[in-house]
PDB file of C-alpha atoms and ligand atoms in Angstrom:
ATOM      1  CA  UNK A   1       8.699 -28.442 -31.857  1.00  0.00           C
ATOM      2  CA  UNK A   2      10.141 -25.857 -29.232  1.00  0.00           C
ATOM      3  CA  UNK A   3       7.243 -22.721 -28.666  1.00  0.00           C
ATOM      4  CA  UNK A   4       8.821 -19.718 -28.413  1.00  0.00           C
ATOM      5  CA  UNK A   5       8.656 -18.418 -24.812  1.00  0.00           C
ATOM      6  CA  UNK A   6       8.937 -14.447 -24.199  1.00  0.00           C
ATOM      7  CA  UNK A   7       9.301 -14.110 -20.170  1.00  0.00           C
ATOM      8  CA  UNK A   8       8.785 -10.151 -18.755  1.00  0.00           C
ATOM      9  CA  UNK A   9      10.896 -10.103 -15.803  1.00  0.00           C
ATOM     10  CA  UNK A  10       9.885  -7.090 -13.791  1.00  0.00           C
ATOM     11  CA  UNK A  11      12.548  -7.122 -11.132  1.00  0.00           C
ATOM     12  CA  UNK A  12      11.751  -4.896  -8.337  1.00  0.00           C
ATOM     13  CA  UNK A  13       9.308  -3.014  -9.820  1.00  0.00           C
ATOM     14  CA  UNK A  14       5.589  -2.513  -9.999  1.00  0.00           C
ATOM     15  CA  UNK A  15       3.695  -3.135  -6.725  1.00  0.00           C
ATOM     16  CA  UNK A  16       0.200  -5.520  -6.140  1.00  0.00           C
ATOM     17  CA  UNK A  17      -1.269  -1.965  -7.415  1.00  0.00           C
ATOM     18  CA  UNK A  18       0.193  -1.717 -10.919  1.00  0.00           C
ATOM     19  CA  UNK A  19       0.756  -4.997 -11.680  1.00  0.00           C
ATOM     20  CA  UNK A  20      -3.492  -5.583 -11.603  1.00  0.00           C
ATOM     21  CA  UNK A  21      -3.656  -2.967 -13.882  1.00  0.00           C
ATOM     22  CA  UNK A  22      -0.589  -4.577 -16.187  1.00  0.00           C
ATOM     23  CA  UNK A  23      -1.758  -8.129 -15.472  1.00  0.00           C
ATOM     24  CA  UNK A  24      -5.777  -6.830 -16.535  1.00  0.00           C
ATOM     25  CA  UNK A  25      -4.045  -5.095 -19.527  1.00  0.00           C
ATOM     26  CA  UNK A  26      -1.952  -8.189 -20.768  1.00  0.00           C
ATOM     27  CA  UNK A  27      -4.614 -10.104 -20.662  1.00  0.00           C
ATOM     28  CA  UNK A  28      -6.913  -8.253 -22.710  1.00  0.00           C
ATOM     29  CA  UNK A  29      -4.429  -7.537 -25.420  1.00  0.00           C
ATOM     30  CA  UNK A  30      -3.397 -11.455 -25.722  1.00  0.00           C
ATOM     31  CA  UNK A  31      -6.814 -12.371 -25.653  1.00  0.00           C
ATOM     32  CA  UNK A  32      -7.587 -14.535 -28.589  1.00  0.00           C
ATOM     33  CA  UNK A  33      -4.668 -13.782 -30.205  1.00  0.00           C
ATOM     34  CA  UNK A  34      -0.597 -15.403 -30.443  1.00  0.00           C
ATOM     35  CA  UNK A  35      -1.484 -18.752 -29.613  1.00  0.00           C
ATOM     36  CA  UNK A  36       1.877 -19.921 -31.053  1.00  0.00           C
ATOM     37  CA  UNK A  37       3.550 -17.916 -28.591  1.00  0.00           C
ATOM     38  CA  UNK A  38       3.962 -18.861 -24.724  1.00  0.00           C
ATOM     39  CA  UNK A  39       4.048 -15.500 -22.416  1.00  0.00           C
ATOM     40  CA  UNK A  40       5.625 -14.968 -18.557  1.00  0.00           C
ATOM     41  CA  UNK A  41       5.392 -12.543 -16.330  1.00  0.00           C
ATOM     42  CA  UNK A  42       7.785 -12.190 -13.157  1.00  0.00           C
ATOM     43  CA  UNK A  43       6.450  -9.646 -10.904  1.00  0.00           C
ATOM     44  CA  UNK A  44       8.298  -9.071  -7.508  1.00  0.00           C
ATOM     45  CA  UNK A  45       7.304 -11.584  -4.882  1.00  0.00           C
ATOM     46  CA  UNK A  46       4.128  -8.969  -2.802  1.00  0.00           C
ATOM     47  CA  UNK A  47       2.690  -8.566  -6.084  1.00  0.00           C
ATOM     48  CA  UNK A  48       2.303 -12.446  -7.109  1.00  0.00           C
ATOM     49  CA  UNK A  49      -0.459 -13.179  -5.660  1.00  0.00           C
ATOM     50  CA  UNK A  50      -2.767 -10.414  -7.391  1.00  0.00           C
ATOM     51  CA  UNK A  51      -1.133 -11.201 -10.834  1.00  0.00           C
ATOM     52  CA  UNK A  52      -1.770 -15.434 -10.469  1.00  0.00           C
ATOM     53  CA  UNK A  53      -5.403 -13.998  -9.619  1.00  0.00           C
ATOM     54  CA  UNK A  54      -5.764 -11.806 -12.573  1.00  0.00           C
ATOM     55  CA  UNK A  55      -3.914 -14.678 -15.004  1.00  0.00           C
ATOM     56  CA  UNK A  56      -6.034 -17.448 -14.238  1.00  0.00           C
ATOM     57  CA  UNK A  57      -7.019 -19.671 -17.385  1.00  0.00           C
ATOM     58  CA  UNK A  58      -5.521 -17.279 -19.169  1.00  0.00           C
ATOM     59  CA  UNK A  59      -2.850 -19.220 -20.326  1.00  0.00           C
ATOM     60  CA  UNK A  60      -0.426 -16.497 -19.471  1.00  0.00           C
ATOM     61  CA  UNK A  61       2.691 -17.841 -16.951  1.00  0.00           C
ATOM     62  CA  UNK A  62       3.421 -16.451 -13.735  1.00  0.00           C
ATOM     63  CA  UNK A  63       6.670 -16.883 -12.570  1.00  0.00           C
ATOM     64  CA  UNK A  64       8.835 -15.814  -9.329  1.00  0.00           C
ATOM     65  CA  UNK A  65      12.399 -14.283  -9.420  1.00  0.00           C
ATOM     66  CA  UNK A  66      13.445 -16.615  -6.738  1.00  0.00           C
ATOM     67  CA  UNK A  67      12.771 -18.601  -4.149  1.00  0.00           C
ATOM     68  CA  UNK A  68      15.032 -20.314  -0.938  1.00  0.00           C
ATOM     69  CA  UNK A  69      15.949 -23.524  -1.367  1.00  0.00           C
ATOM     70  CA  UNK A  70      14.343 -25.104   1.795  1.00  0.00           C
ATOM     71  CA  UNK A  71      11.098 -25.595   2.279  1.00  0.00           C
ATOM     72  CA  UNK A  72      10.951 -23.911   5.425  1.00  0.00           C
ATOM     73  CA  UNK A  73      12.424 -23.135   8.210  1.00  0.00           C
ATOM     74  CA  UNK A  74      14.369 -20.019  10.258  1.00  0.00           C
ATOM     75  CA  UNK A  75      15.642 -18.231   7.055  1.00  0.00           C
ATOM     76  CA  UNK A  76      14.122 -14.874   7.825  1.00  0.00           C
ATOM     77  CA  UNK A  77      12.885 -12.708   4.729  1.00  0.00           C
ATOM     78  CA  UNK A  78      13.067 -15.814   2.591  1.00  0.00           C
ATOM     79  CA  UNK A  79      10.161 -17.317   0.397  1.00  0.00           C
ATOM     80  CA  UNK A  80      10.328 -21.185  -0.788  1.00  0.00           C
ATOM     81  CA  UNK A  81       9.011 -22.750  -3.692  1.00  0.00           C
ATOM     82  CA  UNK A  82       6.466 -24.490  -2.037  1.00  0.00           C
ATOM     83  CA  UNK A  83       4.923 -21.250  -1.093  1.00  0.00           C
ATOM     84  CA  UNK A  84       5.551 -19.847  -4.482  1.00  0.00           C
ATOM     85  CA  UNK A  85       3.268 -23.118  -5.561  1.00  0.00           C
ATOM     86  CA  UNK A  86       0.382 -22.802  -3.103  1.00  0.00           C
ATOM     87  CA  UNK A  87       0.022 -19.377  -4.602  1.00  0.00           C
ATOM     88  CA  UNK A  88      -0.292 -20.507  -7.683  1.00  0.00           C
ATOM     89  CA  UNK A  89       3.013 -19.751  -9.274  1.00  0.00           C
ATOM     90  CA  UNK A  90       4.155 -22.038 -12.045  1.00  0.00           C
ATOM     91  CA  UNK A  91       7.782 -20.737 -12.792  1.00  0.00           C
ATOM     92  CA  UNK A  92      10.623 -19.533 -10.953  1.00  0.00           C
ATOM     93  CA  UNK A  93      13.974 -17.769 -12.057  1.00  0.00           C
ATOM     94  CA  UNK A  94      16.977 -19.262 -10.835  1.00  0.00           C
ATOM     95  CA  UNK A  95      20.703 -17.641 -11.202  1.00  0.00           C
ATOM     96  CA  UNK A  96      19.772 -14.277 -12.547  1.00  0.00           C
ATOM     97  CA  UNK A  97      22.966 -12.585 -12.696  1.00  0.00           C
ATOM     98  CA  UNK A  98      22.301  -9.726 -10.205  1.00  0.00           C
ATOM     99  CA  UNK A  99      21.255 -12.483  -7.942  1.00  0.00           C
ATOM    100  CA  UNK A 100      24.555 -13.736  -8.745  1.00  0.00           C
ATOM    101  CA  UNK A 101      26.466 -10.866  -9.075  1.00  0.00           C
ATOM    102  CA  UNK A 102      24.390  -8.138  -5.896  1.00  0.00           C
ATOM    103  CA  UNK A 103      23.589 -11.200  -3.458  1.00  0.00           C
ATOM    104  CA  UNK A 104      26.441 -13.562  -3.917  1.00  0.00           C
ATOM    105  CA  UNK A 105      24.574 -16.536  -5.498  1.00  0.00           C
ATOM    106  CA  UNK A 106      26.816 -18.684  -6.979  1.00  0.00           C
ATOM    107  CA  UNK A 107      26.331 -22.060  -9.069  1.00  0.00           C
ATOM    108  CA  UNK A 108      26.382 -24.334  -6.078  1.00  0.00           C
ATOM    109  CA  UNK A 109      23.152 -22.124  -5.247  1.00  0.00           C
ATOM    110  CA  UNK A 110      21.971 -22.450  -8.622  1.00  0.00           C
ATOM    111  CA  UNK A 111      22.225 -26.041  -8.677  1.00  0.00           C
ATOM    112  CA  UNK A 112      20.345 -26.549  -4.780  1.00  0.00           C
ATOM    113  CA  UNK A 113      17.389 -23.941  -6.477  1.00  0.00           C
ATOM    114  CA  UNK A 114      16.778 -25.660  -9.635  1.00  0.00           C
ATOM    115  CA  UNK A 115      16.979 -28.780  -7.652  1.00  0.00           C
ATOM    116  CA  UNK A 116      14.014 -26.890  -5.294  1.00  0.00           C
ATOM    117  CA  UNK A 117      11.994 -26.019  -8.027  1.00  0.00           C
ATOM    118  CA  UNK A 118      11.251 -29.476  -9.257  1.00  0.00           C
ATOM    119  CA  UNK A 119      10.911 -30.581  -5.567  1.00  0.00           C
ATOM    120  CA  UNK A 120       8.538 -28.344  -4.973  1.00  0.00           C
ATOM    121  CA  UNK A 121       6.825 -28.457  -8.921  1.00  0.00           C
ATOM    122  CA  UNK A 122       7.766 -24.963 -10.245  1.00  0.00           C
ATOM    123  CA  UNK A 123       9.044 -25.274 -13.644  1.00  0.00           C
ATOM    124  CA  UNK A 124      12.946 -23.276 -13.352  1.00  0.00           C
ATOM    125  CA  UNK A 125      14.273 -20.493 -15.662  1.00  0.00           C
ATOM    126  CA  UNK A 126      17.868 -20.837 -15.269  1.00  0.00           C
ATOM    127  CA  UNK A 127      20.484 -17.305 -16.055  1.00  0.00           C
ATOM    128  CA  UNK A 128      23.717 -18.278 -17.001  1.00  0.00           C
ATOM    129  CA  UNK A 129      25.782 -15.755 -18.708  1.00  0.00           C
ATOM    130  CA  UNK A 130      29.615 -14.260 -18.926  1.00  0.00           C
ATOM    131  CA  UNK A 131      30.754 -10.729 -17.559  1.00  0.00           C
ATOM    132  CA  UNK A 132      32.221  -8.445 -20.246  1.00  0.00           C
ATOM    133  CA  UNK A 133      35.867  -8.746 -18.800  1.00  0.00           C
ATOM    134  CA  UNK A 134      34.906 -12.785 -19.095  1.00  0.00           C
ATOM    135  CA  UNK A 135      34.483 -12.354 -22.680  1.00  0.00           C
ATOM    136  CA  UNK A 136      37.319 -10.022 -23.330  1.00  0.00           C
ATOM    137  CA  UNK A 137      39.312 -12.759 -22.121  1.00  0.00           C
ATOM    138  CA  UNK A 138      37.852 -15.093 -24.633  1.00  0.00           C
ATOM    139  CA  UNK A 139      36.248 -17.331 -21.869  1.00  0.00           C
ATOM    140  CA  UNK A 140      32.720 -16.805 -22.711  1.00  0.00           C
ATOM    141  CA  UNK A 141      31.799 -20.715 -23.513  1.00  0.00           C
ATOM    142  CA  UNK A 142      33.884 -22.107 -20.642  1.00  0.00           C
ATOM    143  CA  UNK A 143      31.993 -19.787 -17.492  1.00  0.00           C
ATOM    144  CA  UNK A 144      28.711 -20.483 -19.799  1.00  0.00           C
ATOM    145  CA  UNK A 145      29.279 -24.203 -19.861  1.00  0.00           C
ATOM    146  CA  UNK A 146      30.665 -24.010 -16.045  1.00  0.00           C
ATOM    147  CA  UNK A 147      27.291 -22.599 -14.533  1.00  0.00           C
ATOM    148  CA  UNK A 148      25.329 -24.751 -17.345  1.00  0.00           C
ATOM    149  CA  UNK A 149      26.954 -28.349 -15.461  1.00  0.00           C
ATOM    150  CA  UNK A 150      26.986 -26.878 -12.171  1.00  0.00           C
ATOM    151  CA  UNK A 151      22.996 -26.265 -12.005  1.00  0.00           C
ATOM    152  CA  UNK A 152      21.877 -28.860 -14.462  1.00  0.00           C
ATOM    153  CA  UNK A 153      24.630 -31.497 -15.193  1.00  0.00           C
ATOM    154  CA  UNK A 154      23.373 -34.076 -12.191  1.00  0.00           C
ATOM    155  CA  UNK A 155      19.589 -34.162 -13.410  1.00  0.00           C
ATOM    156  CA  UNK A 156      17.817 -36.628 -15.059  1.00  0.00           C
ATOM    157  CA  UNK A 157      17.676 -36.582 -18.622  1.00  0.00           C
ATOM    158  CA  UNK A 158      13.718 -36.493 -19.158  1.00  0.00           C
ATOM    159  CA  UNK A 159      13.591 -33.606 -16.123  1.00  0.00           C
ATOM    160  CA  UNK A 160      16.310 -31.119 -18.403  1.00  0.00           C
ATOM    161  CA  UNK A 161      13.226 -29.950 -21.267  1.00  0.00           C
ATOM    162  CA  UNK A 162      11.031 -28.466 -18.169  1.00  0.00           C
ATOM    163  CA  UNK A 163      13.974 -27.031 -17.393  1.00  0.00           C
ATOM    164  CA  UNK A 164      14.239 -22.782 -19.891  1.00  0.00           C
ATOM    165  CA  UNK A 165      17.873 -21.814 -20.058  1.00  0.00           C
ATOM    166  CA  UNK A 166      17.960 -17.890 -20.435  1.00  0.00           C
ATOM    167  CA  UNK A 167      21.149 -16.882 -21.848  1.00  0.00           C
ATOM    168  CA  UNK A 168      21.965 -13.179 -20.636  1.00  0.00           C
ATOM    169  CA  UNK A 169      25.772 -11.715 -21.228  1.00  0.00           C
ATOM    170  CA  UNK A 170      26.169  -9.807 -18.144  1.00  0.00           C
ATOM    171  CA  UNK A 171      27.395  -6.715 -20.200  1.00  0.00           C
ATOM    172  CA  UNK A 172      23.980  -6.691 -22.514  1.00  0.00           C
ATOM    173  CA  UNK A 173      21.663  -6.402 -19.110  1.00  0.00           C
ATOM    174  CA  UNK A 174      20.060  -2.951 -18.610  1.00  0.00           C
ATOM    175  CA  UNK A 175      22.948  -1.238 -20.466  1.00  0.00           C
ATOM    176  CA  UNK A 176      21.188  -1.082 -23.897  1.00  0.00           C
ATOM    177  CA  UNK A 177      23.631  -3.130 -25.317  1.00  0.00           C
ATOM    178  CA  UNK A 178      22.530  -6.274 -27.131  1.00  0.00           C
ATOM    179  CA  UNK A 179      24.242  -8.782 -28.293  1.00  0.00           C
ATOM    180  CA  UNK A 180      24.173  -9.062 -32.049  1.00  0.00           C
ATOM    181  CA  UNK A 181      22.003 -11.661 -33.109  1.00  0.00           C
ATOM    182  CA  UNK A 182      25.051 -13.847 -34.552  1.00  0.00           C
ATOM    183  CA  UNK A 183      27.261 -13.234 -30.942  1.00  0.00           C
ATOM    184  CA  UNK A 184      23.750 -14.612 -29.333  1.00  0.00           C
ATOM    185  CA  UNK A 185      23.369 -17.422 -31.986  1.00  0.00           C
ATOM    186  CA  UNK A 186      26.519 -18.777 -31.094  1.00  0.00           C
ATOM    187  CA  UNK A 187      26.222 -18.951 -27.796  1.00  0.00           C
ATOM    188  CA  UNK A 188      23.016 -20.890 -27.893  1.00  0.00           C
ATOM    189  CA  UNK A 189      24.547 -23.446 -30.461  1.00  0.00           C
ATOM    190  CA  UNK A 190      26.690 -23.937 -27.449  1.00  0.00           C
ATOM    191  CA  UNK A 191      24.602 -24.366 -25.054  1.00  0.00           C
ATOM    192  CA  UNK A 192      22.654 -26.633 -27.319  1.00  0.00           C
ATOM    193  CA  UNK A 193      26.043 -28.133 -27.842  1.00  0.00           C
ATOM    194  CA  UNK A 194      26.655 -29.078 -24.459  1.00  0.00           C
ATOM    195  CA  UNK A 195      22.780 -30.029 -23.938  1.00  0.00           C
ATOM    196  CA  UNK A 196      23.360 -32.873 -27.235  1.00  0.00           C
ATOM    197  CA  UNK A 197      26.833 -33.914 -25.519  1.00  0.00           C
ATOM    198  CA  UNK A 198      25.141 -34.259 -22.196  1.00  0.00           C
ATOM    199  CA  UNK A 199      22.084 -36.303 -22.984  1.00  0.00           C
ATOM    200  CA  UNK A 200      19.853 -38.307 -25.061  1.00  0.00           C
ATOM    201  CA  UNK A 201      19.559 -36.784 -28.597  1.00  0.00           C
ATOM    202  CA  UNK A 202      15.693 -35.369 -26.966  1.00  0.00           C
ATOM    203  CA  UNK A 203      17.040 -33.088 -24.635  1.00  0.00           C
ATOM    204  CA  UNK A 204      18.630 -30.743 -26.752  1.00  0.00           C
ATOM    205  CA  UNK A 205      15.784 -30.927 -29.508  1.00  0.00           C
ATOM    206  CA  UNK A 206      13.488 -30.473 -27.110  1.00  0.00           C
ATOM    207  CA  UNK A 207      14.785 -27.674 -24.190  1.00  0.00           C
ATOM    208  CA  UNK A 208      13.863 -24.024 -24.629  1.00  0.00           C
ATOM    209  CA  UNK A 209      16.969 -21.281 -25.044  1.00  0.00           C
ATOM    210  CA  UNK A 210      15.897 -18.023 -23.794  1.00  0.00           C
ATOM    211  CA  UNK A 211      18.160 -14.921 -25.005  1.00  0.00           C
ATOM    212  CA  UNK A 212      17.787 -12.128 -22.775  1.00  0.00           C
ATOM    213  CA  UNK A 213      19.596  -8.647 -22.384  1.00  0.00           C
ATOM    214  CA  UNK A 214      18.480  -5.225 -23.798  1.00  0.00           C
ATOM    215  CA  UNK A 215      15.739  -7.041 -25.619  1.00  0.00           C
ATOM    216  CA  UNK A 216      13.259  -4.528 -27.096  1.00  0.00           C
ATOM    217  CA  UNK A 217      10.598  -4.385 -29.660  1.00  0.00           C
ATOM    218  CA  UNK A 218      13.268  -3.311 -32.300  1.00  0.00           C
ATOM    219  CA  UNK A 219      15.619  -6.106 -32.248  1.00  0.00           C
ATOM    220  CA  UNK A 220      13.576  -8.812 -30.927  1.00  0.00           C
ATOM    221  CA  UNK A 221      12.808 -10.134 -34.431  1.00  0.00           C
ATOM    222  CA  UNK A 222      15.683 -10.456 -35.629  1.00  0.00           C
ATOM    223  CA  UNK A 223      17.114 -11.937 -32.374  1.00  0.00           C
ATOM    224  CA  UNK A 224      14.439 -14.682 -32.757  1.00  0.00           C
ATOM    225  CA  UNK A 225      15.036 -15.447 -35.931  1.00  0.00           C
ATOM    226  CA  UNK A 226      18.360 -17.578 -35.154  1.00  0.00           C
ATOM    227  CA  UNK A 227      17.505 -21.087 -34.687  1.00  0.00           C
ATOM    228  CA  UNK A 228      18.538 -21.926 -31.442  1.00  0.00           C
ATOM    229  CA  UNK A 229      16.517 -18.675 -29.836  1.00  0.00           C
ATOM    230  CA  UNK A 230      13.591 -20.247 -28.317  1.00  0.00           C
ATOM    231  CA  UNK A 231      12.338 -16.988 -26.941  1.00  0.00           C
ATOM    232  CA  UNK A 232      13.438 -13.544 -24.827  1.00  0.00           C
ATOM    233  CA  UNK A 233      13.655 -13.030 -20.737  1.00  0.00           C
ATOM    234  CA  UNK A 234      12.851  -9.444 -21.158  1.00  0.00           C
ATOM    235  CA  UNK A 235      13.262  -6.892 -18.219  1.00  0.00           C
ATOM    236  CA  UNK A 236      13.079  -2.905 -19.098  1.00  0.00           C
ATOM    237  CA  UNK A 237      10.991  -3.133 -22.089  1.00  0.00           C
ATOM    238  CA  UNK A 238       8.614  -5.616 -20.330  1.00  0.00           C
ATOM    239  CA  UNK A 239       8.084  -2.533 -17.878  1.00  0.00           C
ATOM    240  CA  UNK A 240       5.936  -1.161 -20.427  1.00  0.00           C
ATOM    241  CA  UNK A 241       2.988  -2.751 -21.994  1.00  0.00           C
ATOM    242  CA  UNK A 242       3.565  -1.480 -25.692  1.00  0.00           C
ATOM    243  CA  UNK A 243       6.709  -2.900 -25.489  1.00  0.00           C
ATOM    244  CA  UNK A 244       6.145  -5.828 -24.232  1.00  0.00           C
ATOM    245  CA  UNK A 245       3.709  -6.433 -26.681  1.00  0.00           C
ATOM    246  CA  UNK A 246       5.885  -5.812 -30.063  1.00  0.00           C
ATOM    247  CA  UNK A 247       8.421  -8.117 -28.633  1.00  0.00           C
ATOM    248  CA  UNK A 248       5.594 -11.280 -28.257  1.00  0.00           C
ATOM    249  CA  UNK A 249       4.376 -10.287 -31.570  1.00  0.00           C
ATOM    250  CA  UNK A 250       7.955 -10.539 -32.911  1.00  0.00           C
ATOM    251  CA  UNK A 251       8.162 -14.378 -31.851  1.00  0.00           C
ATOM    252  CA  UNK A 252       4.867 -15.057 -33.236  1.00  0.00           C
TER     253      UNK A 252
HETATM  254  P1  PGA B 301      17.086  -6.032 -19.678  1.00  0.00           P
HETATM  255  O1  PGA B 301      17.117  -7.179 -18.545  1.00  0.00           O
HETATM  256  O2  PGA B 301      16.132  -6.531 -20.746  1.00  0.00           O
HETATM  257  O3  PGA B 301      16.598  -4.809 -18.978  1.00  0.00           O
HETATM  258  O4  PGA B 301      18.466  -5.927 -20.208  1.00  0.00           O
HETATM  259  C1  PGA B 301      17.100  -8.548 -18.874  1.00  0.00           C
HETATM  260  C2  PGA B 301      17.133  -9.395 -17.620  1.00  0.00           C
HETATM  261  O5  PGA B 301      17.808  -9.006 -16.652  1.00  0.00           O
HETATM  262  O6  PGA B 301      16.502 -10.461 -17.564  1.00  0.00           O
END
């Protein structure tokens, strides 16, 4: 019952300029084709607008990399979600962990932002992950489940399945380490664990689990394959369009 989900999160990288051409390319080479697969892109913020063009009734998702959690208002160089949702944006990623970890977000953020999103009708991504010197100390599940009550614990039950939970170690992002597909499997089982001891029995059936960290086009099958991997946030390898594609047609 849960679609897989593969999200390409671009970071700060490719400008209005190639993201038409990657947006244009995407769309040709999904064209008719993984149906059983849902697909993201999160371009930088200047480079939205051109990719929501080039997207429409595609089917593809567009998705920011954050937004403020106001509205509006004096909060110079900030973007909210309503803005994000006039341009046509239908996700948002809340929590990444170099948000987190480069511009001081912490959960209390991450809580106020998902809580944003559904004000404002973007559908949230939420990052929640542990450092490597977390894990060495054996605290993995406790920061996981931590930032998991923090951002989600005071919603309603039937608003939790629009919520995608991406889990990303800290140490697997951009280093080329991934976590093996067992170390990721039980992970998710808790955070489907916590999910089940949380809220109604639907929530947890329901609710897509993201893994994400050094995903590429050789280990995203096997990643996918564990049953509580609903999908992959991807970043490097969805830089690059060959890439990108292998890894959808893994979860399809
Ligand atoms: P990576 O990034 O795939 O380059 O490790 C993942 C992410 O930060 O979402």
């Amino acid at each position: 019952m849960r679609r897989k989900f593969i999200v390409g999160n671009w970071k700060m990288h490719k400008g209005p300029a190639d993201a038409d051409s990657f947006a244009d390319g995407l769309k040709r080479a999904l064209a008719g084709k993984n149906a059983a697969v849902d697909v993201g892109i999160a371009p930088p913020f200047l480079s939205l607008p051109a990719v929501v063009a080039r997207l429409k009734h595609t089917g593809i998702q567009v998705a920011a990399q954050n937004l403020h959690a106001e509205a509006s208002g004096a909060f110079t160089g900030e973007v909210s979600g309503e803005m994000l949702r006039q341009a046509g944006v239908a996700y948002c990623l809340v929590g990444h962990s170099e948000r987190r970890q480069l511009f001081g977000e912490t959960d209390a953020h991450a809580e106020t932002k998902v809580l944003a999103c559904f004000r404002s009708g973007l559908l949230p991504i939420l990052c929640v992950g542990e450092t490597l010197s977390e894990r060495e100390a054996g605290h993995e599940r406790d920061v996981v489940t931590r930032q998991l009550t923090a951002a989600l614990g005071k919603l309603q039950a039937d608003q939790v399945p629009s919520v995608t939970i991406a889990y990303e170690p800290v140490w697997a992002i951009g280093t080329g380490k991934t976590a093996s597909p067992l170390q990721a499997q039980e992970m998710h089982a808790t955070i489907r664990g916590w999910l089940e001891a949380s809220f109604p029995a639907f929530v947890a059936r329901s609710t897509r689990l993201q893994y994400g960290g050094s995903v590429k086009g050789s280990n995203a099958a096997e990643l996918l394959r564990m049953p509580d991997i609903d999908g992959a946030l991807v970043g490097g390898a969805a830089l690059n369009m060959e890439d990108f594609l292998q890894i959808i047609a893994a979860a399809g």
